[in-house]
DNA sequence: AAATATATGATAAACGATTGACATATTGGT
DNA sequence: ACCAATATGTCAATCGTTTATCATATATTT
C-alpha cells in the first residue's frame, strides 16, 4: 500500500480512503490512486483487511462430492453466482466422511468465512449447533435455527409414484438411499408409500447405502430385476435410474413395456445426455438463488428471522422410460 | 489466544510455542494448552497467522466447470487429496469466461493462496506470466515456466483411430473442440490425422466450439449422422460420444454395426454409468497425484527445476460401441 | 556447588491494512 | 474577505498472531 501511495504521490491514508470509499476525496486523487494500483498490480492484502473486521468474502460450500453431477451442477452454479456477488468459494467435499466434515467446519471457522452453505449427507455433527457463522442448509436438518432449502420431496415422491400407477404400474418398487428419518430426501419415500397405500398396493422398498459403489449397486439391481416381480421402479436419484436402465437392457427387459422407470434430480446433465429418462425435476436454479439470498440475509443481519424450511415445487418430466 | 493462555494458566507466548512447536516445552504444559484449546474450541485465526508470513494452506483450483463430470471428478479428487495434506481448496469455475479467470487470478493473489492448479480453457491470459505464485497447469499452456501435466494426447488420438481402423472403419470422422493449436488436447486431432495419413484415408474433421450447448451439438451431430457417409467416429470427449450414441439410436443407426464410436476421458462416472462406451482412459488419479506433487515442490522451493511437460500414458478401453 | 540444559514469562516489534482524531490547505459561495 | 465545505496529511491504535530478546526459575550433570 505504501508503494501505491508513493507512486500516486499521496498518503497511505488517502489510498485507504480510496479503497474503502470514505471521507472527502477529489476525483483527481481517486484516479491517481487507481492508476497507481493498476500500474503496480496492487491487490489489498485480504488477510490484513479481515483482521480489521472486514469481511473475507469467502463462502464455504459443503457438499458430498462434486464428482456427482447433481452436486457438481449445484456447486458450479453456486460458485458462479457467488462470484458475481464478489465472493470466493471454498469447496468442501465431505465425501460422506463425518470426520472430514467436522474438520472442515473448524477450518472454515478459523478462516473466518462469511458464511456456509452445507448440503452434505452426514448426520450427527454437533459442531453445527454452535459454529457461530451464518449457515444455510440444503436438503438436510443440521441444527436448530439453520434454515433448510429443499424441494417438495413428499410431493415429488407422490408425483413419481402416481405417474407409474397411471401408466399401469401395479408392482411398484422404490430404490432409495439409506433411511435417514430426519432428511427431507426421505420424504420421497414417504410420498411413495402414501400413494401405494391409497391404491392398496404392497410397497417394495430397497435401500442402498450411499457409500456403496455404483458397481455394487448395479449388481444388486441386477439381482432384484432378475428375481423380483416388479413392473415399475421409482429411483430417488437419476444415476440409480440409469443403472436400472443399463441392467434392464443387459437382461433384455423392455423399457417401458416390461418395466417403467422414473428418476429424481433434474440436472441439466441428465436432460442433455439422458433425455429419454422420465424423472422428477428439482428447480436447481431456484435452489441456488434461494440458498444465496437467504445466506446474504443472514450475513447482513445475523438475527433475521428465517423460516425453518423452504420447499420448492418439483415437476414431472415425461421421458421414454415410463 | 489470550483466553486459552489464561485457561491453561500459562502465558500467551507459551501457547504460541505449543501451536508452532518451537522452544523448550514440557509435556505437561503442552497437554494443558491443548486441553484449554479444546475446551474453548479455539482455532488460531488464520488471517493473523498468514499476516506473519505463515502459509495460508489455501490452494486455488481453476477449471472450466465442475458441472462437467471430468472436471468434477478431477476437482473432487484434488480437493480430497489436498485436504489430506492440510490444504483447503478455493474453487474457481472459469466457465470459459476469460474475464472471470483473470479476476480470479487477481483474487487468488490477494488471498495469498499458497499455490494454484489451473486447467481452464481460456487462452491469452497474460496475468499468468507474472502471478508470482506457484502454479501447475493441467492440459494447457499457460506461460513460460509453468509445467503442464497432461495425458499423451497424440498417442491417445492414434490409439482411438487405430482401433476404429482395425475394426474395419474406413470412413473415420473426428468430433473435437475448437481448434486450439497450443493445447495438448489438440494433439488428439493430430494423432487422428497421422493415422489416417498412414492408411491414406480422407480425414473428416468436425469442430464444435466449447461454448456450444449440448443441445446445439446434438442437433449438429444429427445432421452429420444423417447426411454424411461415415462408419466410425472418434469423439475427443466422452460426453460428445454419448450425444452421438443418442442421436444414432434416434436415427436407427446400429452401433457398432453401422457406426463405431470411441470416446475420450476416462472418468469413473462413464465407467460406472456408461460401461458400454469404448473410450480412451486418461489416468485421472495419476493426474491428481502428479499435479499435487509438482505443486508441493514448487511451494516448498520456488526455484526447483521442473520439466515443462509431463505426459502420462493413456489406455484403450474396449466397450460395445466399437 | 557450579555449570549447563530445560522450561516458562514478560515485553515489544512486526505482518498490512483500517480508522478515528486532529491539523492544515484549498476551494467555493456570498 | 470570511465561513463553511472539501480535500489531504500525520499520527497512533488496532486486528490476532509470531517470534526474537531478555530474564528468571527449576532440573540435571559433573
CSV table of C-alpha atoms in Angstrom, one decimal, chain B residues 17-300:
chain,number,residue,atom,x,y,z
B,17,UNK,CA,5.1,-22.1,21.3
B,18,UNK,CA,2.8,-25.0,21.6
B,19,UNK,CA,1.0,-24.2,18.4
B,20,UNK,CA,4.1,-23.6,16.5
B,21,UNK,CA,6.3,-26.2,18.1
B,22,UNK,CA,9.4,-24.3,19.0
B,23,UNK,CA,11.4,-23.6,22.1
B,24,UNK,CA,11.5,-25.7,25.2
B,25,UNK,CA,8.3,-27.2,26.3
B,26,UNK,CA,7.3,-29.7,29.0
B,27,UNK,CA,4.8,-32.4,28.1
B,28,UNK,CA,2.7,-31.2,30.9
B,29,UNK,CA,2.4,-27.7,29.5
B,30,UNK,CA,1.7,-29.0,26.0
B,31,UNK,CA,-1.2,-31.1,27.4
B,32,UNK,CA,-2.6,-28.2,29.4
B,33,UNK,CA,-2.6,-25.9,26.4
B,34,UNK,CA,-4.2,-28.5,24.1
B,35,UNK,CA,-6.8,-29.1,26.7
B,36,UNK,CA,-7.6,-25.5,27.0
B,37,UNK,CA,-7.8,-25.1,23.2
B,38,UNK,CA,-10.3,-27.9,23.0
B,39,UNK,CA,-12.4,-26.7,25.8
B,40,UNK,CA,-12.6,-23.2,24.3
B,41,UNK,CA,-13.0,-24.7,20.8
B,42,UNK,CA,-10.1,-22.4,19.9
B,43,UNK,CA,-8.8,-22.2,16.3
B,44,UNK,CA,-5.9,-19.9,15.7
B,45,UNK,CA,-7.0,-17.1,13.4
B,46,UNK,CA,-5.5,-18.0,10.1
B,47,UNK,CA,-5.6,-14.4,8.9
B,48,UNK,CA,-3.4,-13.3,11.7
B,49,UNK,CA,-1.1,-16.2,11.1
B,50,UNK,CA,-0.6,-15.6,7.5
B,51,UNK,CA,-0.1,-11.9,8.1
B,52,UNK,CA,3.0,-13.1,9.9
B,53,UNK,CA,4.1,-15.0,6.8
B,54,UNK,CA,2.8,-18.3,7.7
B,55,UNK,CA,1.3,-20.2,4.8
B,56,UNK,CA,-2.4,-19.8,4.2
B,57,UNK,CA,-2.9,-23.5,3.4
B,58,UNK,CA,-5.2,-22.4,0.6
B,59,UNK,CA,-4.9,-23.7,-3.0
B,60,UNK,CA,-6.7,-22.3,-5.9
B,61,UNK,CA,-8.3,-24.6,-8.4
B,62,UNK,CA,-9.2,-23.2,-11.7
B,63,UNK,CA,-11.2,-25.4,-14.0
B,64,UNK,CA,-13.8,-24.7,-16.7
B,65,UNK,CA,-16.7,-26.1,-14.6
B,66,UNK,CA,-17.2,-28.8,-12.1
B,67,UNK,CA,-20.6,-29.5,-13.6
B,68,UNK,CA,-18.7,-31.4,-16.2
B,69,UNK,CA,-18.1,-34.9,-14.9
B,70,UNK,CA,-14.5,-35.0,-15.9
B,71,UNK,CA,-13.6,-31.8,-14.1
B,72,UNK,CA,-16.0,-32.6,-11.3
B,73,UNK,CA,-14.1,-35.8,-10.7
B,74,UNK,CA,-10.8,-34.1,-11.1
B,75,UNK,CA,-11.7,-31.3,-8.7
B,76,UNK,CA,-13.2,-33.7,-6.2
B,77,UNK,CA,-10.1,-35.9,-6.1
B,78,UNK,CA,-7.8,-32.9,-6.0
B,79,UNK,CA,-9.8,-31.4,-3.1
B,80,UNK,CA,-9.7,-34.7,-1.2
B,81,UNK,CA,-6.0,-35.2,-1.6
B,82,UNK,CA,-5.3,-31.6,-0.8
B,83,UNK,CA,-7.4,-31.8,2.3
B,84,UNK,CA,-5.4,-34.8,3.5
B,85,UNK,CA,-2.3,-32.6,3.2
B,86,UNK,CA,-3.9,-29.9,5.3
B,87,UNK,CA,-4.9,-27.6,2.4
B,88,UNK,CA,-8.3,-26.0,1.7
B,89,UNK,CA,-9.4,-25.6,-1.9
B,90,UNK,CA,-10.7,-22.4,-3.4
B,91,UNK,CA,-12.8,-23.4,-6.4
B,92,UNK,CA,-12.9,-21.3,-9.5
B,93,UNK,CA,-15.1,-22.3,-12.3
B,94,UNK,CA,-13.7,-20.2,-15.1
B,95,UNK,CA,-16.7,-21.1,-17.2
B,96,UNK,CA,-14.9,-20.4,-20.4
B,97,UNK,CA,-15.0,-16.8,-19.4
B,98,UNK,CA,-11.7,-15.1,-19.8
B,99,UNK,CA,-12.6,-12.1,-17.6
B,100,UNK,CA,-13.7,-14.3,-14.8
B,101,UNK,CA,-10.5,-16.2,-15.0
B,102,UNK,CA,-8.4,-13.1,-14.8
B,103,UNK,CA,-10.5,-11.7,-11.9
B,104,UNK,CA,-10.0,-15.0,-10.1
B,105,UNK,CA,-6.3,-14.9,-10.6
B,106,UNK,CA,-6.2,-11.5,-9.0
B,107,UNK,CA,-8.3,-12.6,-6.2
B,108,UNK,CA,-6.2,-15.6,-5.5
B,109,UNK,CA,-3.1,-13.4,-5.4
B,110,UNK,CA,-4.9,-11.1,-3.0
B,111,UNK,CA,-5.9,-14.0,-0.9
B,112,UNK,CA,-2.3,-15.1,-0.8
B,113,UNK,CA,-3.1,-18.7,-1.7
B,114,UNK,CA,-0.1,-21.0,-1.4
B,115,UNK,CA,-0.5,-22.2,-5.0
B,116,UNK,CA,-2.7,-22.7,-8.0
B,117,UNK,CA,-3.6,-25.5,-10.2
B,118,UNK,CA,-5.2,-24.3,-13.4
B,119,UNK,CA,-6.9,-26.4,-16.1
B,120,UNK,CA,-9.2,-23.9,-17.7
B,121,UNK,CA,-9.8,-23.4,-21.4
B,122,UNK,CA,-9.2,-19.8,-21.9
B,123,UNK,CA,-6.3,-18.6,-24.0
B,124,UNK,CA,-4.3,-15.4,-23.8
B,125,UNK,CA,-4.4,-14.5,-20.2
B,126,UNK,CA,-1.2,-12.5,-19.7
B,127,UNK,CA,-1.6,-12.4,-16.0
B,128,UNK,CA,-0.3,-16.0,-15.8
B,129,UNK,CA,3.1,-14.6,-16.9
B,130,UNK,CA,3.7,-13.0,-13.6
B,131,UNK,CA,1.3,-14.1,-10.9
B,132,UNK,CA,4.3,-14.7,-8.6
B,133,UNK,CA,2.7,-17.8,-7.2
B,134,UNK,CA,3.5,-21.5,-7.6
B,135,UNK,CA,1.3,-22.7,-10.5
B,136,UNK,CA,0.9,-26.0,-12.2
B,137,UNK,CA,-1.2,-26.4,-15.3
B,138,UNK,CA,-3.4,-29.1,-16.4
B,139,UNK,CA,-3.5,-29.9,-20.1
B,140,UNK,CA,-2.8,-26.4,-21.3
B,141,UNK,CA,0.0,-24.0,-22.0
B,142,UNK,CA,-0.3,-21.0,-19.7
B,143,UNK,CA,3.0,-19.3,-19.7
B,144,UNK,CA,6.7,-19.9,-19.9
B,145,UNK,CA,7.9,-21.8,-16.9
B,146,UNK,CA,4.6,-23.2,-15.8
B,147,UNK,CA,4.8,-27.0,-16.0
B,148,UNK,CA,2.0,-28.8,-17.8
B,149,UNK,CA,0.5,-32.1,-16.8
B,150,UNK,CA,-1.5,-33.9,-19.4
B,151,UNK,CA,-2.0,-37.3,-20.9
B,152,UNK,CA,-0.3,-38.4,-24.1
B,153,UNK,CA,-3.0,-37.0,-26.3
B,154,UNK,CA,-1.2,-37.7,-29.5
B,155,UNK,CA,-0.9,-41.3,-28.7
B,156,UNK,CA,-4.5,-41.3,-27.4
B,157,UNK,CA,-5.7,-39.9,-30.8
B,158,UNK,CA,-3.7,-42.5,-32.6
B,159,UNK,CA,-4.9,-45.3,-30.4
B,160,UNK,CA,-8.5,-44.5,-30.9
B,161,UNK,CA,-8.2,-44.0,-34.6
B,162,UNK,CA,-6.2,-47.2,-35.0
B,163,UNK,CA,-8.8,-49.2,-33.1
B,164,UNK,CA,-11.5,-47.9,-35.4
B,165,UNK,CA,-9.4,-48.8,-38.4
B,166,UNK,CA,-8.7,-52.3,-37.1
B,167,UNK,CA,-12.4,-52.9,-36.5
B,168,UNK,CA,-13.0,-52.1,-40.1
B,169,UNK,CA,-13.6,-48.4,-40.1
B,170,UNK,CA,-12.6,-46.7,-43.3
B,171,UNK,CA,-14.7,-43.5,-43.2
B,172,UNK,CA,-13.5,-42.3,-39.9
B,173,UNK,CA,-14.6,-38.9,-38.6
B,174,UNK,CA,-13.4,-36.9,-35.6
B,175,UNK,CA,-15.6,-34.7,-33.4
B,176,UNK,CA,-13.4,-32.3,-31.5
B,177,UNK,CA,-13.5,-28.9,-29.7
B,178,UNK,CA,-12.4,-25.7,-31.2
B,179,UNK,CA,-9.0,-25.7,-32.8
B,180,UNK,CA,-6.6,-24.5,-30.1
B,181,UNK,CA,-3.2,-25.0,-31.6
B,182,UNK,CA,-1.2,-24.7,-28.4
B,183,UNK,CA,-3.3,-27.1,-26.3
B,184,UNK,CA,-2.1,-30.6,-25.6
B,185,UNK,CA,-5.7,-31.6,-26.2
B,186,UNK,CA,-5.4,-30.6,-29.8
B,187,UNK,CA,-2.8,-33.4,-30.1
B,188,UNK,CA,-5.7,-35.8,-30.2
B,189,UNK,CA,-6.6,-34.4,-33.5
B,190,UNK,CA,-3.0,-34.7,-34.7
B,191,UNK,CA,-2.9,-38.3,-33.7
B,192,UNK,CA,-6.1,-39.0,-35.6
B,193,UNK,CA,-4.7,-37.2,-38.7
B,194,UNK,CA,-1.4,-39.1,-38.5
B,195,UNK,CA,-3.2,-42.5,-38.5
B,196,UNK,CA,-5.5,-41.5,-41.4
B,197,UNK,CA,-2.5,-40.4,-43.4
B,198,UNK,CA,-0.7,-43.7,-42.8
B,199,UNK,CA,-3.7,-45.5,-44.2
B,200,UNK,CA,-4.3,-42.9,-46.9
B,201,UNK,CA,-7.8,-42.2,-45.7
B,202,UNK,CA,-9.6,-38.9,-46.1
B,203,UNK,CA,-9.9,-37.1,-42.8
B,204,UNK,CA,-13.3,-35.8,-41.8
B,205,UNK,CA,-12.9,-33.2,-39.1
B,206,UNK,CA,-15.8,-31.6,-37.2
B,207,UNK,CA,-15.1,-28.8,-34.8
B,208,UNK,CA,-17.5,-28.0,-32.0
B,209,UNK,CA,-16.9,-24.8,-30.2
B,210,UNK,CA,-16.8,-25.4,-26.5
B,211,UNK,CA,-19.3,-22.8,-25.7
B,212,UNK,CA,-22.0,-24.6,-27.8
B,213,UNK,CA,-24.7,-26.1,-25.7
B,214,UNK,CA,-25.1,-29.8,-25.7
B,215,UNK,CA,-28.4,-29.3,-27.4
B,216,UNK,CA,-26.9,-27.5,-30.3
B,217,UNK,CA,-24.1,-30.0,-30.5
B,218,UNK,CA,-26.7,-32.8,-30.6
B,219,UNK,CA,-28.6,-31.1,-33.4
B,220,UNK,CA,-25.4,-30.8,-35.4
B,221,UNK,CA,-24.5,-34.4,-34.8
B,222,UNK,CA,-27.8,-35.5,-36.0
B,223,UNK,CA,-27.3,-33.6,-39.2
B,224,UNK,CA,-23.9,-35.1,-39.7
B,225,UNK,CA,-25.1,-38.6,-39.0
B,226,UNK,CA,-28.0,-38.4,-41.4
B,227,UNK,CA,-26.2,-36.7,-44.2
B,228,UNK,CA,-22.6,-37.8,-44.2
B,229,UNK,CA,-21.2,-41.1,-45.2
B,230,UNK,CA,-19.4,-42.1,-42.0
B,231,UNK,CA,-18.7,-45.5,-40.5
B,232,UNK,CA,-16.7,-44.5,-37.4
B,233,UNK,CA,-16.4,-41.5,-35.1
B,234,UNK,CA,-13.7,-40.6,-32.7
B,235,UNK,CA,-15.0,-38.1,-30.2
B,236,UNK,CA,-12.4,-36.3,-28.2
B,237,UNK,CA,-14.5,-36.4,-25.1
B,238,UNK,CA,-16.9,-38.9,-23.7
B,239,UNK,CA,-19.9,-36.7,-23.4
B,240,UNK,CA,-19.9,-35.9,-27.1
B,241,UNK,CA,-19.7,-39.6,-27.7
B,242,UNK,CA,-22.8,-40.0,-25.7
B,243,UNK,CA,-24.6,-37.5,-27.8
B,244,UNK,CA,-23.6,-39.4,-30.9
B,245,UNK,CA,-24.9,-42.6,-29.4
B,246,UNK,CA,-28.2,-41.0,-28.5
B,247,UNK,CA,-28.7,-39.5,-31.9
B,248,UNK,CA,-27.6,-42.7,-33.7
B,249,UNK,CA,-30.3,-44.5,-31.7
B,250,UNK,CA,-32.9,-41.9,-32.7
B,251,UNK,CA,-31.9,-42.4,-36.3
B,252,UNK,CA,-32.0,-46.2,-36.0
B,253,UNK,CA,-28.3,-46.5,-36.8
B,254,UNK,CA,-26.9,-49.7,-35.4
B,255,UNK,CA,-23.9,-49.5,-33.1
B,256,UNK,CA,-21.3,-50.8,-33.6
B,257,UNK,CA,-22.6,-52.5,-36.8
B,258,UNK,CA,-23.2,-49.4,-38.9
B,259,UNK,CA,-21.3,-46.9,-36.8
B,260,UNK,CA,-18.4,-47.3,-34.4
B,261,UNK,CA,-17.9,-44.8,-31.7
B,262,UNK,CA,-14.9,-44.2,-29.4
B,263,UNK,CA,-14.8,-41.5,-26.7
B,264,UNK,CA,-12.0,-40.0,-24.7
B,265,UNK,CA,-11.8,-39.0,-21.0
B,266,UNK,CA,-11.7,-41.9,-18.6
B,267,UNK,CA,-13.9,-40.8,-15.7
B,268,UNK,CA,-15.2,-43.3,-13.2
B,269,UNK,CA,-18.5,-41.7,-14.0
B,270,UNK,CA,-18.6,-43.0,-17.5
B,271,UNK,CA,-17.2,-46.4,-16.5
B,272,UNK,CA,-19.9,-46.7,-13.9
B,273,UNK,CA,-22.9,-45.4,-15.8
B,274,UNK,CA,-21.9,-45.9,-19.5
B,275,UNK,CA,-19.8,-49.0,-19.4
B,276,UNK,CA,-20.8,-49.9,-23.0
B,277,UNK,CA,-18.8,-46.9,-24.4
B,278,UNK,CA,-15.5,-47.7,-25.9
B,279,UNK,CA,-13.1,-44.9,-24.8
B,280,UNK,CA,-9.6,-43.8,-24.2
B,281,UNK,CA,-8.9,-43.7,-20.5
B,282,UNK,CA,-6.8,-41.0,-19.0
B,283,UNK,CA,-5.2,-41.7,-15.7
B,284,UNK,CA,-7.1,-39.2,-13.6
B,285,UNK,CA,-5.7,-40.5,-10.3
B,286,UNK,CA,-2.2,-40.1,-11.6
B,287,UNK,CA,-3.0,-36.6,-12.8
B,288,UNK,CA,-4.1,-35.7,-9.4
B,289,UNK,CA,-1.0,-37.1,-7.7
B,290,UNK,CA,1.4,-35.6,-10.1
B,291,UNK,CA,-0.3,-32.2,-10.1
B,292,UNK,CA,-0.2,-32.0,-6.4
B,293,UNK,CA,3.3,-33.4,-6.0
B,294,UNK,CA,4.6,-30.9,-8.5
B,295,UNK,CA,2.8,-28.0,-6.8
B,296,UNK,CA,4.1,-29.0,-3.4
B,297,UNK,CA,7.6,-29.0,-4.9
B,298,UNK,CA,7.1,-25.5,-6.2
B,299,UNK,CA,5.6,-24.4,-2.9
B,300,UNK,CA,8.5,-25.7,-0.9
